[in-house]
Amino acid sequence: MISLVAFLGNYGTQYKNTRHNVAWLFEDSLSFLQFSDWKKKFQGYYTSDDTLAQRRVYFLKPETYMNLSGDSIGQLTRFYKIPPEEVLVVHDELELPMGTVSLKKGGGLGGHNGLRSTKAVLGTPDFWRLRFGIGRPDHKDIAQYVLSDFTGDEKIILSQIFPAAAQLLEDILSGKPEDFLPEWNKKKLMP
């Protein structure tokens, strides 16, 4: 059961369309959150919904910048007493090719500072992750790559994979995430 979905990203117009903000772009595409009443609290914006899962689920967009995302997540989980195993973090993933969506629980952090911060605050890496592949750059400047905008072709790919990922998220929220692991371990939706 998932009680919190946290979309990792960086706030500010200069980061709006960057690879590091793919989770925020995904959240913007979710029709069931389109008319939500987002409130500023927990060092970010949050809302909740009780229709998708027949129980209350919280959604959070930390405004701490990526490297301190865990601070925001920790505040909300402590306030609503949500255990780490009920947290789903949506984020970008360098180790997966563009067009790939992956669901996993726990595991390594892959050098992702938002995940590292979340692990530090929750005290465990055993939270759920919904990962959007952004691929690795040809060069070694990872920071420049993740903070650069998606190309036109990449934006088209995102527009084509977001609907399937949205359906997956709805299914996860109304069921058990572990039921979707076999199919969504590393699902390549676009070539």
Short mmCIF file of C-alpha atoms in Angstrom, two decimals:
data_model
loop_
_atom_site.label_atom_id
_atom_site.label_comp_id
_atom_site.label_asym_id
_atom_site.label_seq_id
_atom_site.Cartn_x
_atom_site.Cartn_y
_atom_site.Cartn_z
CA MET A 1 0.00 0.00 0.00
CA ILE A 2 1.31 3.45 -0.94
CA SER A 3 0.33 6.42 1.23
CA LEU A 4 2.74 9.05 -0.13
CA VAL A 5 3.91 9.76 -3.67
CA ALA A 6 6.82 12.22 -3.72
CA PHE A 7 7.81 13.78 -7.06
CA LEU A 8 11.47 14.82 -6.94
CA GLY A 9 12.66 17.89 -8.81
CA ASN A 10 14.07 21.38 -8.56
CA TYR A 11 11.83 24.41 -8.26
CA GLY A 12 12.30 27.53 -10.36
CA THR A 13 11.54 28.32 -13.97
CA GLN A 14 15.14 27.62 -15.06
CA TYR A 15 14.67 23.94 -14.07
CA LYS A 16 11.11 23.42 -15.32
CA ASN A 17 11.94 21.30 -18.39
CA THR A 18 15.18 19.69 -17.25
CA ARG A 19 15.92 15.98 -17.08
CA HIS A 20 16.17 16.18 -13.28
CA ASN A 21 12.55 17.43 -13.25
CA VAL A 22 11.00 14.55 -15.17
CA ALA A 23 8.97 13.62 -12.06
CA TRP A 24 7.44 17.11 -11.92
CA LEU A 25 6.67 16.96 -15.64
CA PHE A 26 5.01 13.58 -15.03
CA GLU A 27 2.98 14.99 -12.14
CA ASP A 28 1.81 17.84 -14.39
CA SER A 29 0.47 15.24 -16.84
CA LEU A 30 -1.66 13.39 -14.26
CA SER A 31 -5.32 14.13 -14.93
CA PHE A 32 -6.41 12.98 -11.47
CA LEU A 33 -4.26 15.71 -9.87
CA GLN A 34 -5.17 18.44 -12.35
CA PHE A 35 -7.65 20.22 -10.09
CA SER A 36 -6.07 19.36 -6.75
CA ASP A 37 -5.78 21.96 -4.04
CA TRP A 38 -2.01 22.10 -3.43
CA LYS A 39 -0.98 23.56 -0.09
CA LYS A 40 2.42 24.97 0.85
CA LYS A 41 3.81 23.02 3.81
CA PHE A 42 6.57 20.51 4.59
CA GLN A 43 9.09 22.61 2.59
CA GLY A 44 7.11 22.03 -0.58
CA TYR A 45 3.60 21.64 -1.94
CA TYR A 46 1.31 18.77 -1.07
CA THR A 47 -2.18 17.58 -1.73
CA SER A 48 -4.20 14.46 -1.05
CA ASP A 49 -6.79 12.29 -2.73
CA ASP A 50 -9.15 9.72 -1.27
CA THR A 51 -10.93 8.56 -4.41
CA LEU A 52 -8.22 6.63 -6.28
CA ALA A 53 -7.40 4.15 -3.55
CA GLN A 54 -10.53 4.40 -1.40
CA ARG A 55 -8.23 5.81 1.31
CA ARG A 56 -6.17 8.97 1.69
CA VAL A 57 -3.01 9.19 -0.42
CA TYR A 58 -0.69 12.20 -0.18
CA PHE A 59 1.24 13.75 -3.07
CA LEU A 60 4.30 15.93 -2.48
CA LYS A 61 6.54 18.18 -4.57
CA PRO A 62 9.51 19.14 -2.35
CA GLU A 63 10.88 22.65 -2.85
CA THR A 64 14.17 21.98 -1.16
CA TYR A 65 16.07 21.40 -4.40
CA MET A 66 16.90 17.84 -5.32
CA ASN A 67 19.77 17.31 -2.88
CA LEU A 68 17.58 17.94 0.19
CA SER A 69 14.34 16.27 -0.98
CA GLY A 70 14.41 13.96 2.01
CA ASP A 71 13.89 16.88 4.39
CA SER A 72 10.49 17.60 2.87
CA ILE A 73 9.55 13.90 2.62
CA GLY A 74 10.60 13.34 6.22
CA GLN A 75 8.45 16.19 7.52
CA LEU A 76 5.33 14.87 5.80
CA THR A 77 5.92 11.23 6.75
CA ARG A 78 6.47 12.15 10.40
CA PHE A 79 3.40 14.40 10.51
CA TYR A 80 1.08 11.78 8.98
CA LYS A 81 2.93 8.80 10.49
CA ILE A 82 3.66 7.17 7.13
CA PRO A 83 6.24 4.35 7.28
CA PRO A 84 9.01 4.16 4.62
CA GLU A 85 7.49 1.07 2.97
CA GLU A 86 4.40 3.18 2.08
CA VAL A 87 6.45 5.88 0.30
CA LEU A 88 6.81 5.97 -3.50
CA VAL A 89 9.47 8.36 -4.82
CA VAL A 90 9.20 9.35 -8.50
CA HIS A 91 12.53 10.40 -10.03
CA ASP A 92 14.88 10.50 -13.00
CA GLU A 93 17.28 7.59 -13.56
CA LEU A 94 20.58 7.91 -15.44
CA GLU A 95 21.09 4.14 -15.56
CA LEU A 96 17.97 3.52 -17.63
CA PRO A 97 17.62 4.49 -21.29
CA MET A 98 15.16 7.17 -22.35
CA GLY A 99 11.71 5.67 -22.82
CA THR A 100 12.09 3.20 -19.93
CA VAL A 101 9.91 3.23 -16.80
CA SER A 102 10.83 1.10 -13.82
CA LEU A 103 9.22 0.22 -10.52
CA LYS A 104 11.40 -1.08 -7.72
CA LYS A 105 11.64 -1.22 -3.97
CA GLY A 106 14.87 -0.40 -2.17
CA GLY A 107 18.26 -1.05 -3.65
CA GLY A 108 21.16 1.21 -4.44
CA LEU A 109 20.97 4.94 -4.86
CA GLY A 110 22.91 5.17 -8.14
CA GLY A 111 24.54 8.44 -7.09
CA HIS A 112 21.13 10.17 -7.02
CA ASN A 113 21.30 12.87 -4.35
CA GLY A 114 17.53 13.09 -3.96
CA LEU A 115 17.42 9.38 -3.12
CA ARG A 116 20.44 9.72 -0.84
CA SER A 117 18.69 12.50 1.07
CA THR A 118 15.48 10.46 1.30
CA LYS A 119 17.35 7.42 2.61
CA ALA A 120 19.14 9.55 5.23
CA VAL A 121 15.89 11.03 6.54
CA LEU A 122 13.80 7.84 6.41
CA GLY A 123 16.66 5.79 7.86
CA THR A 124 16.39 3.13 5.16
CA PRO A 125 16.63 2.69 1.39
CA ASP A 126 13.57 0.40 1.51
CA PHE A 127 11.04 2.76 -0.04
CA TRP A 128 9.38 2.36 -3.43
CA ARG A 129 10.71 4.11 -6.54
CA LEU A 130 9.09 4.89 -9.86
CA ARG A 131 12.01 5.66 -12.16
CA PHE A 132 12.01 7.41 -15.51
CA GLY A 133 15.02 6.62 -17.65
CA ILE A 134 16.88 9.66 -18.94
CA GLY A 135 19.97 7.80 -20.20
CA ARG A 136 23.61 8.63 -19.61
CA PRO A 137 25.36 11.45 -21.49
CA ASP A 138 28.33 10.89 -23.79
CA HIS A 139 30.41 13.19 -21.58
CA LYS A 140 31.33 13.11 -17.89
CA ASP A 141 29.51 16.27 -16.80
CA ILE A 142 26.51 14.60 -15.17
CA ALA A 143 25.34 17.76 -13.35
CA GLN A 144 25.21 19.73 -16.60
CA TYR A 145 23.34 16.87 -18.28
CA VAL A 146 20.61 16.41 -15.65
CA LEU A 147 20.14 20.18 -15.35
CA SER A 148 19.74 20.65 -19.12
CA ASP A 149 16.40 20.68 -20.91
CA PHE A 150 14.99 17.65 -22.68
CA THR A 151 15.44 17.74 -26.46
CA GLY A 152 12.40 18.00 -28.72
CA ASP A 153 12.59 14.28 -29.52
CA GLU A 154 12.84 13.41 -25.82
CA LYS A 155 9.77 15.53 -25.05
CA ILE A 156 7.85 13.52 -27.65
CA ILE A 157 8.97 10.28 -25.99
CA LEU A 158 7.83 11.57 -22.59
CA SER A 159 4.43 12.52 -23.97
CA GLN A 160 4.06 8.97 -25.25
CA ILE A 161 5.20 7.15 -22.09
CA PHE A 162 3.49 9.32 -19.48
CA PRO A 163 -0.03 7.87 -20.10
CA ALA A 164 1.18 4.29 -19.46
CA ALA A 165 3.11 5.43 -16.38
CA ALA A 166 0.01 7.29 -15.13
CA GLN A 167 -2.04 4.11 -15.46
CA LEU A 168 0.65 2.21 -13.59
CA LEU A 169 0.58 4.79 -10.79
CA GLU A 170 -3.21 4.56 -10.52
CA ASP A 171 -2.97 0.75 -10.42
CA ILE A 172 -0.28 0.87 -7.73
CA LEU A 173 -2.35 3.23 -5.59
CA SER A 174 -5.44 1.07 -5.79
CA GLY A 175 -3.58 -2.22 -5.32
CA LYS A 176 -0.28 -3.52 -4.02
CA PRO A 177 2.91 -2.22 -5.66
CA GLU A 178 4.60 -5.63 -5.45
CA ASP A 179 1.97 -7.02 -7.82
CA PHE A 180 3.39 -4.82 -10.58
CA LEU A 181 7.09 -5.57 -10.09
CA PRO A 182 7.38 -8.45 -12.60
CA GLU A 183 5.96 -6.45 -15.49
CA TRP A 184 7.44 -3.06 -14.59
CA ASN A 185 10.92 -3.98 -13.38
CA LYS A 186 12.49 -2.18 -16.37
CA LYS A 187 9.81 -1.69 -18.97
CA LYS A 188 11.00 -0.15 -22.25
CA LEU A 189 7.98 1.72 -23.58
CA MET A 190 9.71 3.49 -26.45
CA PRO A 191 12.70 2.48 -28.63
#
